[in-house]
Amino acid sequence: MTDNRMKSIYQKRTRIGDNILKALIYLAAGVAIALLVGIMGYVFVRGLPQVSWQLLSTVQSSLKGNFGILGNIINTIYIIVITLIIAAPIGIGSAIYLNEYAKPGKLVRTIEFTTEILSGIPSIIFGLFGMTLKLGYSVLTGSFTLTLMVLPLITRNTQEALKTVPDSYRSGALGIGATKWYMIRTILLPSAAPGILTGVILSIGRIVGESAALLFTAGSGFQLPKNLFGKLFESSGTLTIQLYLSMQKAKYDQAFGIAVVLLIIVLGINLLTRFLTNRFEVTKLK
């Protein structure tokens, strides 16, 4: 009788604690959602009326008295593409080496520790380092700098994605005579593709939202490129740089308009990540 009573009291206390913890979790989630909705709502209310076809399709001109961000959009695309061309192969290759080739030891721990340190360095320090490259304000300087910033993100995501692939896949492929590189190329990478793709797309989000490092490296130019490769060596301000400059000049309507465009881009990137991840998962199940 006593044991049953003690058991009942214990269960009751456990249920109360669980309910309190559950309430705190819901409260934390509610606060996070409220903050997100509040910030996005305020930005959209202030900035959406400023977004127009003229804003998106023209370049600002003092002579014509108009304001547009087409040049900044193109600069952002340039920096995203160049950064990923450099960072994605290095990041994915590093993860493959660390996960599949390197033997656990001091070297692996050192590389992983260095990667963690890179991910924690403030972006403005990367900008100061980028200035030492002596390439002037250009897309290339900005891209080289951002490569250092997104490498940890791509590398760690790829590592975690490769770790989720069952060891039976590896042993099975090697057991039938496949070479290690063939096994990695045809089995591991396709199986880990959702995680790798997530890391790459999240790195795009960081590139789009970066400003401090680019202010010291890419510059604030907003003109349209004269040719495909000429822009690589010209000052090229991204959307975030233009937003900063508009705020600095107290042109708040312009700044909120650019903020809306940036939010839409970031939301699109996150939705694309979820869509592609789900698509890969469905493909794997088939």
CSV table of C-alpha atoms in Angstrom, one decimal:
chain,number,residue,atom,x,y,z
A,1,MET,CA,0.0,0.0,0.0
A,2,THR,CA,2.8,2.4,1.0
A,3,ASP,CA,4.7,1.5,-2.2
A,4,ASN,CA,1.7,2.3,-4.4
A,5,ARG,CA,1.1,5.6,-2.6
A,6,MET,CA,4.8,6.6,-3.1
A,7,LYS,CA,4.6,5.6,-6.7
A,8,SER,CA,1.5,7.7,-7.2
A,9,ILE,CA,3.1,10.7,-5.6
A,10,TYR,CA,6.2,10.3,-7.7
A,11,GLN,CA,4.2,10.1,-10.9
A,12,LYS,CA,2.2,13.2,-9.9
A,13,ARG,CA,5.3,15.2,-9.3
A,14,THR,CA,6.8,14.1,-12.6
A,15,ARG,CA,3.7,15.2,-14.4
A,16,ILE,CA,3.7,18.6,-12.8
A,17,GLY,CA,7.4,19.1,-13.7
A,18,ASP,CA,6.8,17.9,-17.3
A,19,ASN,CA,3.9,20.4,-17.6
A,20,ILE,CA,5.9,23.3,-16.3
A,21,LEU,CA,8.8,22.5,-18.6
A,22,LYS,CA,6.4,22.1,-21.5
A,23,ALA,CA,4.8,25.5,-20.7
A,24,LEU,CA,8.3,27.1,-20.6
A,25,ILE,CA,9.2,25.5,-24.0
A,26,TYR,CA,6.0,26.8,-25.6
A,27,LEU,CA,6.6,30.2,-24.0
A,28,ALA,CA,10.1,30.4,-25.5
A,29,ALA,CA,8.8,29.3,-28.9
A,30,GLY,CA,6.0,31.9,-28.7
A,31,VAL,CA,8.5,34.7,-27.8
A,32,ALA,CA,10.8,33.7,-30.7
A,33,ILE,CA,7.9,33.6,-33.2
A,34,ALA,CA,6.5,36.9,-31.8
A,35,LEU,CA,9.9,38.6,-32.3
A,36,LEU,CA,10.2,37.3,-35.8
A,37,VAL,CA,6.7,38.3,-36.8
A,38,GLY,CA,7.2,41.7,-35.1
A,39,ILE,CA,10.4,42.5,-36.9
A,40,MET,CA,9.3,41.2,-40.3
A,41,GLY,CA,5.9,42.9,-39.9
A,42,TYR,CA,7.4,46.3,-39.1
A,43,VAL,CA,9.9,46.1,-41.9
A,44,PHE,CA,7.3,45.1,-44.4
A,45,VAL,CA,4.8,47.8,-43.3
A,46,ARG,CA,7.6,50.5,-43.6
A,47,GLY,CA,9.3,49.1,-46.7
A,48,LEU,CA,6.7,47.4,-48.9
A,49,PRO,CA,5.3,50.7,-50.2
A,50,GLN,CA,8.8,51.7,-51.3
A,51,VAL,CA,9.3,48.6,-53.4
A,52,SER,CA,8.5,49.3,-57.1
A,53,TRP,CA,9.5,48.1,-60.5
A,54,GLN,CA,11.6,51.3,-60.8
A,55,LEU,CA,13.5,50.4,-57.6
A,56,LEU,CA,14.3,47.0,-58.9
A,57,SER,CA,15.1,47.8,-62.5
A,58,THR,CA,17.1,51.0,-62.4
A,59,VAL,CA,20.4,52.3,-61.1
A,60,GLN,CA,20.5,55.4,-58.9
A,61,SER,CA,21.4,58.6,-60.6
A,62,SER,CA,21.9,62.0,-59.2
A,63,LEU,CA,21.4,63.6,-62.6
A,64,LYS,CA,18.0,61.9,-63.2
A,65,GLY,CA,17.1,62.2,-59.5
A,66,ASN,CA,16.0,58.5,-59.3
A,67,PHE,CA,17.0,55.7,-57.0
A,68,GLY,CA,17.3,52.1,-58.0
A,69,ILE,CA,19.1,49.0,-56.7
A,70,LEU,CA,19.6,46.9,-59.9
A,71,GLY,CA,23.3,47.4,-59.8
A,72,ASN,CA,23.4,46.3,-56.2
A,73,ILE,CA,21.3,43.2,-57.0
A,74,ILE,CA,23.7,42.2,-59.8
A,75,ASN,CA,26.7,42.8,-57.5
A,76,THR,CA,25.2,40.6,-54.9
A,77,ILE,CA,24.7,37.8,-57.5
A,78,TYR,CA,28.3,38.2,-58.7
A,79,ILE,CA,29.7,37.8,-55.1
A,80,ILE,CA,27.4,34.8,-54.3
A,81,VAL,CA,28.5,33.0,-57.5
A,82,ILE,CA,32.3,33.7,-57.2
A,83,THR,CA,32.3,32.9,-53.5
A,84,LEU,CA,30.6,29.5,-54.0
A,85,ILE,CA,32.8,28.6,-56.9
A,86,ILE,CA,35.8,29.0,-54.6
A,87,ALA,CA,34.3,27.9,-51.2
A,88,ALA,CA,32.1,24.9,-52.2
A,89,PRO,CA,34.8,22.7,-53.7
A,90,ILE,CA,37.3,23.5,-50.9
A,91,GLY,CA,34.7,23.0,-48.1
A,92,ILE,CA,33.3,19.8,-49.5
A,93,GLY,CA,36.7,18.4,-50.3
A,94,SER,CA,38.0,19.2,-46.8
A,95,ALA,CA,35.0,17.4,-45.3
A,96,ILE,CA,35.6,14.4,-47.4
A,97,TYR,CA,39.2,14.3,-46.4
A,98,LEU,CA,38.5,14.7,-42.7
A,99,ASN,CA,35.6,12.1,-42.7
A,100,GLU,CA,36.8,9.5,-45.2
A,101,TYR,CA,40.6,9.6,-45.5
A,102,ALA,CA,42.2,11.3,-42.5
A,103,LYS,CA,43.0,9.0,-39.5
A,104,PRO,CA,41.7,10.3,-36.2
A,105,GLY,CA,44.5,12.2,-34.4
A,106,LYS,CA,46.1,15.5,-33.8
A,107,LEU,CA,45.9,16.7,-37.4
A,108,VAL,CA,42.2,16.1,-37.6
A,109,ARG,CA,41.5,17.7,-34.3
A,110,THR,CA,43.7,20.7,-35.3
A,111,ILE,CA,41.8,21.2,-38.6
A,112,GLU,CA,38.4,20.9,-36.8
A,113,PHE,CA,39.5,23.3,-34.1
A,114,THR,CA,40.7,25.8,-36.7
A,115,THR,CA,37.4,25.5,-38.5
A,116,GLU,CA,35.5,26.3,-35.3
A,117,ILE,CA,37.8,29.3,-34.7
A,118,LEU,CA,37.1,30.6,-38.2
A,119,SER,CA,33.4,30.4,-37.6
A,120,GLY,CA,33.6,32.5,-34.5
A,121,ILE,CA,35.8,35.3,-35.8
A,122,PRO,CA,33.8,38.6,-36.1
A,123,SER,CA,33.1,39.5,-39.7
A,124,ILE,CA,34.8,42.9,-39.5
A,125,ILE,CA,38.1,41.2,-38.8
A,126,PHE,CA,37.7,39.3,-42.0
A,127,GLY,CA,37.2,42.6,-43.7
A,128,LEU,CA,40.4,44.0,-42.3
A,129,PHE,CA,42.2,40.9,-43.4
A,130,GLY,CA,40.7,41.2,-46.9
A,131,MET,CA,42.1,44.7,-47.2
A,132,THR,CA,45.6,43.3,-46.9
A,133,LEU,CA,45.2,41.3,-50.1
A,134,LYS,CA,45.9,44.6,-52.0
A,135,LEU,CA,43.4,43.9,-54.7
A,136,GLY,CA,41.5,47.1,-54.1
A,137,TYR,CA,37.7,47.3,-53.7
A,138,SER,CA,36.4,44.6,-56.0
A,139,VAL,CA,34.1,41.6,-56.3
A,140,LEU,CA,37.2,39.3,-56.1
A,141,THR,CA,38.4,40.8,-52.8
A,142,GLY,CA,34.9,40.5,-51.3
A,143,SER,CA,34.6,37.0,-52.6
A,144,PHE,CA,37.9,35.8,-51.2
A,145,THR,CA,37.0,37.3,-47.9
A,146,LEU,CA,33.6,35.7,-47.8
A,147,THR,CA,35.1,32.4,-48.8
A,148,LEU,CA,37.0,32.3,-45.4
A,149,MET,CA,33.7,33.1,-43.7
A,150,VAL,CA,31.5,30.4,-45.2
A,151,LEU,CA,34.1,27.6,-45.4
A,152,PRO,CA,33.4,26.4,-41.8
A,153,LEU,CA,29.7,26.3,-42.5
A,154,ILE,CA,30.0,24.3,-45.7
A,155,THR,CA,32.7,22.0,-44.2
A,156,ARG,CA,30.8,21.2,-41.0
A,157,ASN,CA,27.5,20.6,-42.7
A,158,THR,CA,29.2,18.3,-45.2
A,159,GLN,CA,31.0,16.4,-42.4
A,160,GLU,CA,27.7,15.9,-40.5
A,161,ALA,CA,25.9,14.8,-43.7
A,162,LEU,CA,28.6,12.2,-44.4
A,163,LYS,CA,28.5,10.9,-40.9
A,164,THR,CA,24.7,10.2,-41.3
A,165,VAL,CA,25.5,7.7,-44.2
A,166,PRO,CA,25.5,4.2,-42.7
A,167,ASP,CA,28.8,2.4,-42.6
A,168,SER,CA,27.2,-0.6,-44.4
A,169,TYR,CA,27.1,1.5,-47.5
A,170,ARG,CA,30.9,1.9,-47.4
A,171,SER,CA,31.7,-1.7,-46.5
A,172,GLY,CA,29.2,-3.0,-49.1
A,173,ALA,CA,30.7,-0.9,-51.9
A,174,LEU,CA,34.3,-1.8,-51.0
A,175,GLY,CA,33.3,-5.4,-50.6
A,176,ILE,CA,32.2,-5.7,-54.2
A,177,GLY,CA,35.5,-4.3,-55.4
A,178,ALA,CA,34.7,-0.6,-55.8
A,179,THR,CA,37.6,1.9,-55.2
A,180,LYS,CA,37.3,4.3,-52.4
A,181,TRP,CA,36.9,7.3,-54.6
A,182,TYR,CA,34.3,5.6,-56.7
A,183,MET,CA,32.4,4.7,-53.5
A,184,ILE,CA,32.5,8.3,-52.3
A,185,ARG,CA,31.5,9.7,-55.7
A,186,THR,CA,28.6,7.4,-56.5
A,187,ILE,CA,27.3,6.4,-53.0
A,188,LEU,CA,28.3,8.7,-50.2
A,189,LEU,CA,27.9,12.1,-51.9
A,190,PRO,CA,24.5,11.3,-53.4
A,191,SER,CA,23.3,10.0,-50.0
A,192,ALA,CA,24.7,13.0,-48.2
A,193,ALA,CA,23.4,15.5,-50.8
A,194,PRO,CA,20.6,17.0,-48.7
A,195,GLY,CA,22.9,17.9,-45.9
A,196,ILE,CA,25.6,19.2,-48.3
A,197,LEU,CA,23.0,21.3,-50.2
A,198,THR,CA,21.7,22.7,-47.0
A,199,GLY,CA,25.1,23.9,-46.0
A,200,VAL,CA,25.7,25.5,-49.4
A,201,ILE,CA,22.3,27.3,-49.4
A,202,LEU,CA,22.8,28.5,-45.8
A,203,SER,CA,26.1,29.9,-46.8
A,204,ILE,CA,24.3,31.8,-49.6
A,205,GLY,CA,22.1,33.3,-46.8
A,206,ARG,CA,25.2,34.5,-44.9
A,207,ILE,CA,26.7,36.0,-48.1
A,208,VAL,CA,23.5,37.9,-48.8
A,209,GLY,CA,23.3,39.2,-45.3
A,210,GLU,CA,27.0,40.2,-44.9
A,211,SER,CA,27.9,43.9,-44.8
A,212,ALA,CA,30.8,44.6,-42.4
A,213,ALA,CA,33.4,42.5,-44.3
A,214,LEU,CA,32.3,43.7,-47.7
A,215,LEU,CA,32.4,47.4,-46.6
A,216,PHE,CA,36.2,47.0,-46.4
A,217,THR,CA,36.7,44.8,-49.4
A,218,ALA,CA,34.0,45.0,-52.1
A,219,GLY,CA,33.3,48.7,-51.8
A,220,SER,CA,30.1,50.6,-52.5
A,221,GLY,CA,30.0,50.9,-56.3
A,222,PHE,CA,26.5,50.6,-57.8
A,223,GLN,CA,27.0,50.9,-61.6
A,224,LEU,CA,26.0,48.1,-63.9
A,225,PRO,CA,28.8,45.9,-65.3
A,226,LYS,CA,30.1,46.8,-68.8
A,227,ASN,CA,31.0,43.2,-69.5
A,228,LEU,CA,30.8,39.9,-67.7
A,229,PHE,CA,34.4,39.8,-66.3
A,230,GLY,CA,35.1,43.5,-66.0
A,231,LYS,CA,33.0,43.8,-62.8
A,232,LEU,CA,35.3,41.4,-61.0
A,233,PHE,CA,37.9,44.1,-60.5
A,234,GLU,CA,35.5,47.0,-59.8
A,235,SER,CA,34.0,48.4,-56.6
A,236,SER,CA,30.8,46.6,-56.1
A,237,GLY,CA,28.4,47.4,-53.3
A,238,THR,CA,25.8,44.7,-52.4
A,239,LEU,CA,22.3,45.2,-51.2
A,240,THR,CA,23.4,45.2,-47.5
A,241,ILE,CA,26.0,47.9,-48.3
A,242,GLN,CA,23.5,50.1,-50.0
A,243,LEU,CA,21.1,49.6,-47.1
A,244,TYR,CA,23.8,50.8,-44.7
A,245,LEU,CA,24.6,53.8,-46.9
A,246,SER,CA,21.0,54.8,-47.1
A,247,MET,CA,20.6,54.6,-43.3
A,248,GLN,CA,23.8,56.6,-43.0
A,249,LYS,CA,22.3,59.4,-45.2
A,250,ALA,CA,19.0,59.3,-43.2
A,251,LYS,CA,17.1,58.0,-46.2
A,252,TYR,CA,15.0,55.6,-44.2
A,253,ASP,CA,12.4,54.9,-46.8
A,254,GLN,CA,15.0,53.7,-49.2
A,255,ALA,CA,16.6,51.6,-46.5
A,256,PHE,CA,13.4,49.9,-45.5
A,257,GLY,CA,12.6,49.2,-49.2
A,258,ILE,CA,16.0,47.5,-49.6
A,259,ALA,CA,15.4,45.6,-46.3
A,260,VAL,CA,12.1,44.2,-47.7
A,261,VAL,CA,14.0,42.9,-50.8
A,262,LEU,CA,16.6,41.3,-48.6
A,263,LEU,CA,14.0,39.6,-46.4
A,264,ILE,CA,12.3,38.2,-49.4
A,265,ILE,CA,15.6,36.9,-50.7
A,266,VAL,CA,16.4,35.3,-47.3
A,267,LEU,CA,12.9,33.8,-47.0
A,268,GLY,CA,13.2,32.4,-50.6
A,269,ILE,CA,16.6,30.8,-49.7
A,270,ASN,CA,15.1,29.1,-46.6
A,271,LEU,CA,12.0,27.9,-48.5
A,272,LEU,CA,14.3,26.6,-51.3
A,273,THR,CA,16.4,24.7,-48.7
A,274,ARG,CA,13.3,23.0,-47.3
A,275,PHE,CA,11.9,22.2,-50.7
A,276,LEU,CA,15.2,20.7,-52.0
A,277,THR,CA,15.8,18.7,-48.8
A,278,ASN,CA,12.3,17.2,-48.9
A,279,ARG,CA,12.7,16.5,-52.6
A,280,PHE,CA,16.0,14.6,-51.9
A,281,GLU,CA,14.4,12.7,-49.0
A,282,VAL,CA,11.5,11.6,-51.2
A,283,THR,CA,13.9,10.5,-53.9
A,284,LYS,CA,15.9,8.5,-51.4
A,285,LEU,CA,12.8,6.7,-50.2
A,286,LYS,CA,11.8,5.8,-53.7
